[in-house]
PDB file of C-alpha atoms in Angstrom:
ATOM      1  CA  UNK A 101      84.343 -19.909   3.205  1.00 49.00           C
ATOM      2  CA  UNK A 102      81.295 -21.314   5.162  1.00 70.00           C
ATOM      3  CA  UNK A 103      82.123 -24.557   6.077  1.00 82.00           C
ATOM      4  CA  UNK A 104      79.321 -27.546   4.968  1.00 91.00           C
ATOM      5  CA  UNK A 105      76.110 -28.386   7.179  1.00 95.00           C
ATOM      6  CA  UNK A 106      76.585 -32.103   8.371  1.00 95.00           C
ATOM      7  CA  UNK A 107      74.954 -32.348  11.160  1.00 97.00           C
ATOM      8  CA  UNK A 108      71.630 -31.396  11.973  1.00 98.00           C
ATOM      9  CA  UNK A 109      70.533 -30.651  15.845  1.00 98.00           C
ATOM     10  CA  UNK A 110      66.769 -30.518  16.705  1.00 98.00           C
ATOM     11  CA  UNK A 111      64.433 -29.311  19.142  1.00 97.00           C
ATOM     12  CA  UNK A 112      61.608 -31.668  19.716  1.00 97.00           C
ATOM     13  CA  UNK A 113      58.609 -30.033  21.160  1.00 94.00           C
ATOM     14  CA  UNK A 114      57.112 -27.628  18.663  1.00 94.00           C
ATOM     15  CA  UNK A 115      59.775 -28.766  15.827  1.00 97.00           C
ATOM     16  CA  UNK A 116      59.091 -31.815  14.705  1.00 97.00           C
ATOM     17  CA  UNK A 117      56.155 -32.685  16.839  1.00 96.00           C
ATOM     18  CA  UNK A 118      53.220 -30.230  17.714  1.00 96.00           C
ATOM     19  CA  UNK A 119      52.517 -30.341  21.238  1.00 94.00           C
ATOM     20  CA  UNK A 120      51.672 -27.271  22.095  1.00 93.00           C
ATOM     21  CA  UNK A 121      47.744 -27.799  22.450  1.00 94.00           C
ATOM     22  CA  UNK A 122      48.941 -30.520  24.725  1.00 95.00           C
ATOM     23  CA  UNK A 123      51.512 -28.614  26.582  1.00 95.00           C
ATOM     24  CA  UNK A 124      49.069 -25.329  26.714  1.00 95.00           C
ATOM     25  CA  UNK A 125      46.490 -27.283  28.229  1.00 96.00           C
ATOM     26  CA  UNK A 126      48.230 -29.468  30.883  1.00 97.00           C
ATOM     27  CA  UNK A 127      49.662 -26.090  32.185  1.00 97.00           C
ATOM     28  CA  UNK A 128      46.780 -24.406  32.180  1.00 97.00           C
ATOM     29  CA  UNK A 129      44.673 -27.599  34.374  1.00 97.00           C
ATOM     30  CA  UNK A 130      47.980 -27.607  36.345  1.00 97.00           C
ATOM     31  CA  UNK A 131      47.663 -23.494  37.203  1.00 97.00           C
ATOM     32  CA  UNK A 132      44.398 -23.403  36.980  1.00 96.00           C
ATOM     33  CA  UNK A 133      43.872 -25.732  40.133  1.00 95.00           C
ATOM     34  CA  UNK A 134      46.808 -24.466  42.022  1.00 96.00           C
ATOM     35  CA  UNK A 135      46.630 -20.901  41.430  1.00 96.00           C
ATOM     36  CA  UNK A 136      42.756 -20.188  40.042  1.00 95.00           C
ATOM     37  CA  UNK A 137      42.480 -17.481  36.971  1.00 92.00           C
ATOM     38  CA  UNK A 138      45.939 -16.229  37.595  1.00 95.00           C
ATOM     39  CA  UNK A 139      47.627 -17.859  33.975  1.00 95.00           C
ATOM     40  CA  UNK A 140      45.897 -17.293  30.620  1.00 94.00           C
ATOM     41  CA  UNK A 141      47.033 -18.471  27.374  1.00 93.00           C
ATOM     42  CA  UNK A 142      49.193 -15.372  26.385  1.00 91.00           C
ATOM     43  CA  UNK A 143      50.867 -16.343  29.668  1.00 93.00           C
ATOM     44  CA  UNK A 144      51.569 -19.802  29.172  1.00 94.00           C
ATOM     45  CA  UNK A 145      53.134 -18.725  25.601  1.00 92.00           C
ATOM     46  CA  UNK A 146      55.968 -18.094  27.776  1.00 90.00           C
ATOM     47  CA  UNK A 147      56.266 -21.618  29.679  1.00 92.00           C
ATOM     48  CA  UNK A 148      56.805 -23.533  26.168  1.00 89.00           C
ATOM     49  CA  UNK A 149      60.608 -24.161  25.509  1.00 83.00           C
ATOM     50  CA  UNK A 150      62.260 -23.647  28.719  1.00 87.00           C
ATOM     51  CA  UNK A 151      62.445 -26.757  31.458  1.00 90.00           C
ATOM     52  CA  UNK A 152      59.528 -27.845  33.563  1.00 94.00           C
ATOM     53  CA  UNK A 153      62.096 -26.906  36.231  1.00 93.00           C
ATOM     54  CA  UNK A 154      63.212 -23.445  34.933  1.00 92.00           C
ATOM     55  CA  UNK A 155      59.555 -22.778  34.349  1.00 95.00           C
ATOM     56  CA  UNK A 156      57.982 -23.767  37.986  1.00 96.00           C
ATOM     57  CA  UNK A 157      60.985 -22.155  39.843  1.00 96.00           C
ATOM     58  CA  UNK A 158      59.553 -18.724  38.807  1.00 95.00           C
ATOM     59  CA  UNK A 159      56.103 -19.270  40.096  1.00 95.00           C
ATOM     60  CA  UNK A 160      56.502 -21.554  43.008  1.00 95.00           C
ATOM     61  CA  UNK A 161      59.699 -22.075  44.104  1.00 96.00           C
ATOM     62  CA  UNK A 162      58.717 -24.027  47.243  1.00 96.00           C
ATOM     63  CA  UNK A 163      56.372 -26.130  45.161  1.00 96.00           C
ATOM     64  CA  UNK A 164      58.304 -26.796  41.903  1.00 96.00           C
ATOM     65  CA  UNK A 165      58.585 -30.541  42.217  1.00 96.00           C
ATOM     66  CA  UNK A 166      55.255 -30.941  43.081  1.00 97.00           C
ATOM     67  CA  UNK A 167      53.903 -28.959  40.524  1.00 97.00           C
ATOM     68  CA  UNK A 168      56.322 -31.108  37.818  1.00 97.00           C
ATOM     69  CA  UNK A 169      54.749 -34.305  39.005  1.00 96.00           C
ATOM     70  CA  UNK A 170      51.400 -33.115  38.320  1.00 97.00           C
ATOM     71  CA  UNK A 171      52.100 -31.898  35.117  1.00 96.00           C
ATOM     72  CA  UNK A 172      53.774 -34.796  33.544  1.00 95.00           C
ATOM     73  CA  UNK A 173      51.148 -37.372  34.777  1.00 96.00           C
ATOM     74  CA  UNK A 174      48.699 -35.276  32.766  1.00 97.00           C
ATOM     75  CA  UNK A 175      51.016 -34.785  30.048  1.00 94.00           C
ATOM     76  CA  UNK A 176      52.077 -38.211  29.542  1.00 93.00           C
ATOM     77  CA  UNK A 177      47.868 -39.395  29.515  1.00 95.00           C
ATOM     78  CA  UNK A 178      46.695 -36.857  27.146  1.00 96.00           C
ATOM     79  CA  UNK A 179      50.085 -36.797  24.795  1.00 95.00           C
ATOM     80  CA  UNK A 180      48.871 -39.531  21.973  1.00 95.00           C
ATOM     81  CA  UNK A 181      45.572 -38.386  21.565  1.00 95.00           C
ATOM     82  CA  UNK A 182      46.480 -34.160  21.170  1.00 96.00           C
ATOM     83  CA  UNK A 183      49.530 -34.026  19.672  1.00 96.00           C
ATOM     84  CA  UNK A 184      50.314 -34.231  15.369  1.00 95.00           C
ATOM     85  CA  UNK A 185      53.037 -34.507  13.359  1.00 95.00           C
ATOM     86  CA  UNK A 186      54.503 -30.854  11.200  1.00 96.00           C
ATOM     87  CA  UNK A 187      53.449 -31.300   7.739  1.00 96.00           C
ATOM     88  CA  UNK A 188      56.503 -32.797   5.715  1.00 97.00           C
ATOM     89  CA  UNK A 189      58.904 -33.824   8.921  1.00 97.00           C
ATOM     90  CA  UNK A 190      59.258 -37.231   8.020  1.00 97.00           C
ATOM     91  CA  UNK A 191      59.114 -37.245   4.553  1.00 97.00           C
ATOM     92  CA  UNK A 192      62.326 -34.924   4.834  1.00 97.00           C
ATOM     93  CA  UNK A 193      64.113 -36.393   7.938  1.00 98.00           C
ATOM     94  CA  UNK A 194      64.098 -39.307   6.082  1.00 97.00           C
ATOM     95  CA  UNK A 195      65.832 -37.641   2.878  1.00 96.00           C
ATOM     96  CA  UNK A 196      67.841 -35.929   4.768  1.00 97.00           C
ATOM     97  CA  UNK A 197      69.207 -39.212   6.691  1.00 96.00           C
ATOM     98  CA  UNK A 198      69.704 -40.941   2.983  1.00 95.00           C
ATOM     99  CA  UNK A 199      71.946 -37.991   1.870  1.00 93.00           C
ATOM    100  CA  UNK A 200      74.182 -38.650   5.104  1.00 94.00           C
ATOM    101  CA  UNK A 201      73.312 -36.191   7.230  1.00 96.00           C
ATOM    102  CA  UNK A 202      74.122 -36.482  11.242  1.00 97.00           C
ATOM    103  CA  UNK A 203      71.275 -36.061  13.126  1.00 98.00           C
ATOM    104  CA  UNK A 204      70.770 -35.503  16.794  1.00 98.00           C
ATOM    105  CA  UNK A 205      67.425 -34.548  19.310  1.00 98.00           C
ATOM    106  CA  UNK A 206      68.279 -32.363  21.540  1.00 98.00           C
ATOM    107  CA  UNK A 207      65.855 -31.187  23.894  1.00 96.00           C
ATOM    108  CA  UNK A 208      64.496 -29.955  27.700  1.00 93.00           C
ATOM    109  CA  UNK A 209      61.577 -32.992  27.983  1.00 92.00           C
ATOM    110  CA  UNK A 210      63.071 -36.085  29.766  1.00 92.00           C
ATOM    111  CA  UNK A 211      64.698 -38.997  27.339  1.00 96.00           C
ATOM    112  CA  UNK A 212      61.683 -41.159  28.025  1.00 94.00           C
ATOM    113  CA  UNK A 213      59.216 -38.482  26.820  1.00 93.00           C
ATOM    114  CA  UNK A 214      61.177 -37.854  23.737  1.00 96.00           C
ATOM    115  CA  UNK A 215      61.408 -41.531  22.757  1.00 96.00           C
ATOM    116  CA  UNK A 216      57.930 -42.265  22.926  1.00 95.00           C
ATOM    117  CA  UNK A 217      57.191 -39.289  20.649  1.00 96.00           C
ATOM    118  CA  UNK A 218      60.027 -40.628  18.456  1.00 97.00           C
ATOM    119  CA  UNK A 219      58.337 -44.269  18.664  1.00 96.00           C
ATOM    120  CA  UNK A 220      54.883 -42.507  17.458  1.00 95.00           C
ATOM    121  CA  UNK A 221      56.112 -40.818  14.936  1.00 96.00           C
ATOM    122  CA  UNK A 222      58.262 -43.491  13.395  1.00 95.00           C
ATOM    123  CA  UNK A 223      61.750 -41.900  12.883  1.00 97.00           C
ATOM    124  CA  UNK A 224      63.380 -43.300  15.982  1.00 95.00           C
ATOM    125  CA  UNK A 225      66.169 -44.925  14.315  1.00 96.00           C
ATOM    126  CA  UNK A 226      67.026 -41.656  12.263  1.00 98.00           C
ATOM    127  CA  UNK A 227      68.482 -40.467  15.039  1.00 98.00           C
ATOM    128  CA  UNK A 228      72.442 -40.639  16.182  1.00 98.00           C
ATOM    129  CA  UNK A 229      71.365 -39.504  19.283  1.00 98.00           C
ATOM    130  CA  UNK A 230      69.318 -37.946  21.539  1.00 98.00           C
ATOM    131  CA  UNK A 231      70.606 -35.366  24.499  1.00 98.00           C
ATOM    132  CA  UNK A 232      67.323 -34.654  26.802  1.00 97.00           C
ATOM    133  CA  UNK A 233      66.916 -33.087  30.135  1.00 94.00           C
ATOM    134  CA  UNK A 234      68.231 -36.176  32.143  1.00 95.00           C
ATOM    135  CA  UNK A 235      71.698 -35.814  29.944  1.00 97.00           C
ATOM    136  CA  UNK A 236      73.634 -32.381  31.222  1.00 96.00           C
ATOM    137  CA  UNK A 237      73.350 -29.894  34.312  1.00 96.00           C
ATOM    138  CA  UNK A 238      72.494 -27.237  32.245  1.00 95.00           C
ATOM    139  CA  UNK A 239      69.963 -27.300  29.859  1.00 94.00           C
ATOM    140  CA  UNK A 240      69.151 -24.701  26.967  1.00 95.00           C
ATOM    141  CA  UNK A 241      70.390 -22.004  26.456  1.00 95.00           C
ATOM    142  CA  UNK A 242      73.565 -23.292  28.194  1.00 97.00           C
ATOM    143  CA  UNK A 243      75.162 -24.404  25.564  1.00 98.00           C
ATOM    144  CA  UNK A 244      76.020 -27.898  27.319  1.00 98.00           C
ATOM    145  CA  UNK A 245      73.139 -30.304  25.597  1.00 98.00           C
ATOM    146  CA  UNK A 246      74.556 -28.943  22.204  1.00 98.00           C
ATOM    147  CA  UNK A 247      78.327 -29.641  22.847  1.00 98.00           C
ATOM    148  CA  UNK A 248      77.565 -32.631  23.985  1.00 98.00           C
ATOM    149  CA  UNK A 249      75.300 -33.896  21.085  1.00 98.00           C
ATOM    150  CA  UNK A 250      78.480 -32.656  19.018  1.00 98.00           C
ATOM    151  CA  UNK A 251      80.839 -34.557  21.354  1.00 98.00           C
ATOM    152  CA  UNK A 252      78.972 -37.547  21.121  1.00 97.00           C
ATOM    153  CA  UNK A 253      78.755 -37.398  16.881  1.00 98.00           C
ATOM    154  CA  UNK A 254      82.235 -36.475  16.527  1.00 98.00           C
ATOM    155  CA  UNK A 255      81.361 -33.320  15.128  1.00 97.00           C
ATOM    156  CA  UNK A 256      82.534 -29.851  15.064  1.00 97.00           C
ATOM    157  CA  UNK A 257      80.609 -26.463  15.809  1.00 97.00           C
ATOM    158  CA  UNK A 258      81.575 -25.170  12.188  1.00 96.00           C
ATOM    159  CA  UNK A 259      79.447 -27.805  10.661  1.00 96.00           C
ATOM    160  CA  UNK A 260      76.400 -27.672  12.240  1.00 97.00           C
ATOM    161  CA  UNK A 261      72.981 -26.417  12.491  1.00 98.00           C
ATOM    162  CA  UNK A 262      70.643 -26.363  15.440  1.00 98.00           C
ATOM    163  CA  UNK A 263      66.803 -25.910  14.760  1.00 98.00           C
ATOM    164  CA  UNK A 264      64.508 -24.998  17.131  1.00 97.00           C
ATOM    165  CA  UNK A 265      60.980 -23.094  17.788  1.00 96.00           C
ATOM    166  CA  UNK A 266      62.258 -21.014  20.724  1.00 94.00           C
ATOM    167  CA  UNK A 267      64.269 -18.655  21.700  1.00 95.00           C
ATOM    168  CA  UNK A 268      66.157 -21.189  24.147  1.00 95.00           C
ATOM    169  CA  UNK A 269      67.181 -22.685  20.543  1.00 97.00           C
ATOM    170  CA  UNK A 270      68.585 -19.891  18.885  1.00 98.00           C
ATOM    171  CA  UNK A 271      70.633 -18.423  22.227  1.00 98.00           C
ATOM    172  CA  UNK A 272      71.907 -22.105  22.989  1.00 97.00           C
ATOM    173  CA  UNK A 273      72.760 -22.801  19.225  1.00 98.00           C
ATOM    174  CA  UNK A 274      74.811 -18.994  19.222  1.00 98.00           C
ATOM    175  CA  UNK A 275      76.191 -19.850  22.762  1.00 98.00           C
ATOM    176  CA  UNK A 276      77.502 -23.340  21.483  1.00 98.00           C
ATOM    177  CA  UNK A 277      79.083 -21.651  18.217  1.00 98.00           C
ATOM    178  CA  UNK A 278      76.890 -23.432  15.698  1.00 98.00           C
ATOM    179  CA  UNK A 279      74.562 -21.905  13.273  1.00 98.00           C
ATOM    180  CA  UNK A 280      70.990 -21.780  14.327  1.00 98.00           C
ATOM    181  CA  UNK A 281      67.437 -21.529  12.068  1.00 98.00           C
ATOM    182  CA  UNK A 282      64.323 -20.353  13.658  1.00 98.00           C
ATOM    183  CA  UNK A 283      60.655 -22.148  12.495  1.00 98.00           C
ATOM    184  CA  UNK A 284      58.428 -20.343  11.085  1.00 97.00           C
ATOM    185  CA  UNK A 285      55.696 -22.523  12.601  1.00 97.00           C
ATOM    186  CA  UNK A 286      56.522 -21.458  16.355  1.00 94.00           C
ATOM    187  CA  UNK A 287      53.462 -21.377  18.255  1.00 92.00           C
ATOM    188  CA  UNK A 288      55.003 -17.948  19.729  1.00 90.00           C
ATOM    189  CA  UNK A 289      55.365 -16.731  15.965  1.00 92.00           C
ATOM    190  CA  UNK A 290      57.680 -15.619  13.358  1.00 96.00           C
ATOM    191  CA  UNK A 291      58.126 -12.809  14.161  1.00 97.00           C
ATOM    192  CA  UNK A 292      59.537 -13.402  17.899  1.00 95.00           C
ATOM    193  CA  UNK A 293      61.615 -15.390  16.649  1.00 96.00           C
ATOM    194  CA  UNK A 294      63.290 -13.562  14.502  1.00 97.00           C
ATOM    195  CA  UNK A 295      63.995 -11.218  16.919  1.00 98.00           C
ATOM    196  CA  UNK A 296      66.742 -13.516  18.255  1.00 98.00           C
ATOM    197  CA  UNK A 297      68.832 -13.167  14.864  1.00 98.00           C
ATOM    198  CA  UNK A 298      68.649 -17.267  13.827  1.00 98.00           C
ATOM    199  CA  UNK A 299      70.590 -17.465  10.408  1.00 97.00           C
ATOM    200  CA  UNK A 300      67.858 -19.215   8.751  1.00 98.00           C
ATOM    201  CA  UNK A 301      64.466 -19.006   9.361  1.00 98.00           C
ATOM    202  CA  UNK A 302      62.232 -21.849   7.618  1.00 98.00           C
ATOM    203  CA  UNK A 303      58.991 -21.956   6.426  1.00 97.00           C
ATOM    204  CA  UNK A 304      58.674 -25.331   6.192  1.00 97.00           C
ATOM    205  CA  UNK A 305      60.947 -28.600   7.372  1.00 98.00           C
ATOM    206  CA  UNK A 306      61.506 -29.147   3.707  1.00 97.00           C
ATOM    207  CA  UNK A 307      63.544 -25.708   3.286  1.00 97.00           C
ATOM    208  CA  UNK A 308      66.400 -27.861   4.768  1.00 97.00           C
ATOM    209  CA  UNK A 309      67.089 -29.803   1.999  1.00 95.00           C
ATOM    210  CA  UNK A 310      67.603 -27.012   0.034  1.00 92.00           C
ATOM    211  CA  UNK A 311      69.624 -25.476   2.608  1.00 90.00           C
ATOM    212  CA  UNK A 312      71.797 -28.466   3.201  1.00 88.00           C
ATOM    213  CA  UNK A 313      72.257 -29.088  -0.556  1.00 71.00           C
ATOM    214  CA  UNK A 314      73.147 -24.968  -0.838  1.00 53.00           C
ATOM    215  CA  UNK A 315      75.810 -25.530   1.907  1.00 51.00           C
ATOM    216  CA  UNK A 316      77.269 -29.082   0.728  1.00 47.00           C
ATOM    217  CA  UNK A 317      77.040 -28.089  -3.134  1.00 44.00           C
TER     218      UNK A 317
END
């Protein structure tokens, strides 16, 4: 027998808040200055969801912490005015909070980053905690940030759910042991996603409810 869903693990970036115009186009001012008509937007697809770190090491090893500096200054200035909230998020994280649910961020962006988004969107204190990339060694798809947030809400693999719009989501959720759902509103599609076997895939943040209240009935 499936065990029930009490605890709910999320991705930030591209989850609950769309940031990928804003992530897109600080990497693409970053590369485009640095390394002049070498990174289109097909290729910068590929940047969202693993670390700044992870991400840089592969195309300037030598220049990686240079190249993070840049891009978070930018970041950080443009993020309030191009990034929105998914349709529905907190509407439901809200619900999902009043029917007892555990709830956890657990991301690659810094803890600062992540807070301020939090702060903007108005559902910082739904959280029970938050692992981000200053938290663990490893960050997804090691399954350390997960295990952690799990450690840290006294809760066990069995009953819980990671949800995420990358494939760094789905691999770290399966590496951890917990069960994993895909978004359907990944800026890198469906379809990709799907390819990494999530157990659920939703089509919108609301499908949880009805998943959670599947699970707990």
């Amino acid at each position: 027998m499936t065990k029930d869903i009490t605890t709910l693990l999320f991705d930030f970036d591209g989850t609950l808040l769309n940031t990928n115009e804003l992530i897109i186009h600080t990497f693409s001012t970053v590369l485009d200055k640095h390394f002049p008509n070498s990174y289109g937007r097909e290729d910068i697809l590929k940047f969202i969801g693993p670390s700044l770190k992870q991400t840089f090491e592969t195309i300037a090893p030598s220049r990686t912490e240079e190249l993070i500096k840049e891009y978070r200054e930018l970041n950080l200035a443009l993020h309030d005015e191009m990034v929105s909230v998914y349709d529905g998020v907190e509407e439901t994280l809200y619900l999902l909070k009043n029917r007892g649910m555990k709830m956890a961020i657990v991301s690659t962006k810094k803890r600062d980053t992540i807070l301020h988004g939090l702060r903007l969107m108005g559902v910082s204190e739904l959280f029970d905690t938050v692992i981000s990339l200053d938290d663990v060694e490893n960050p997804k798809p090691d399954p350390e940030p997960i295990l952690k947030a799990l450690k840290e809400l006294s809760s066990s693999a069995a009953e819980s759910l990671m949800i995420g719009d990358n494939s760094h989501d789905i691999e770290g959720g399966q590496n951890a042991g917990v069960r994993t759902a895909g978004v359907a509103w990944s800026a890198k599609g469906e379809d990709y996603l799907a390819t990494f076997k999530p157990d659920y895939m939703l089509q919108h943040i609301s499908d949880l409810l009805e998943l959670v209240k599947e699970e707990t009935a």
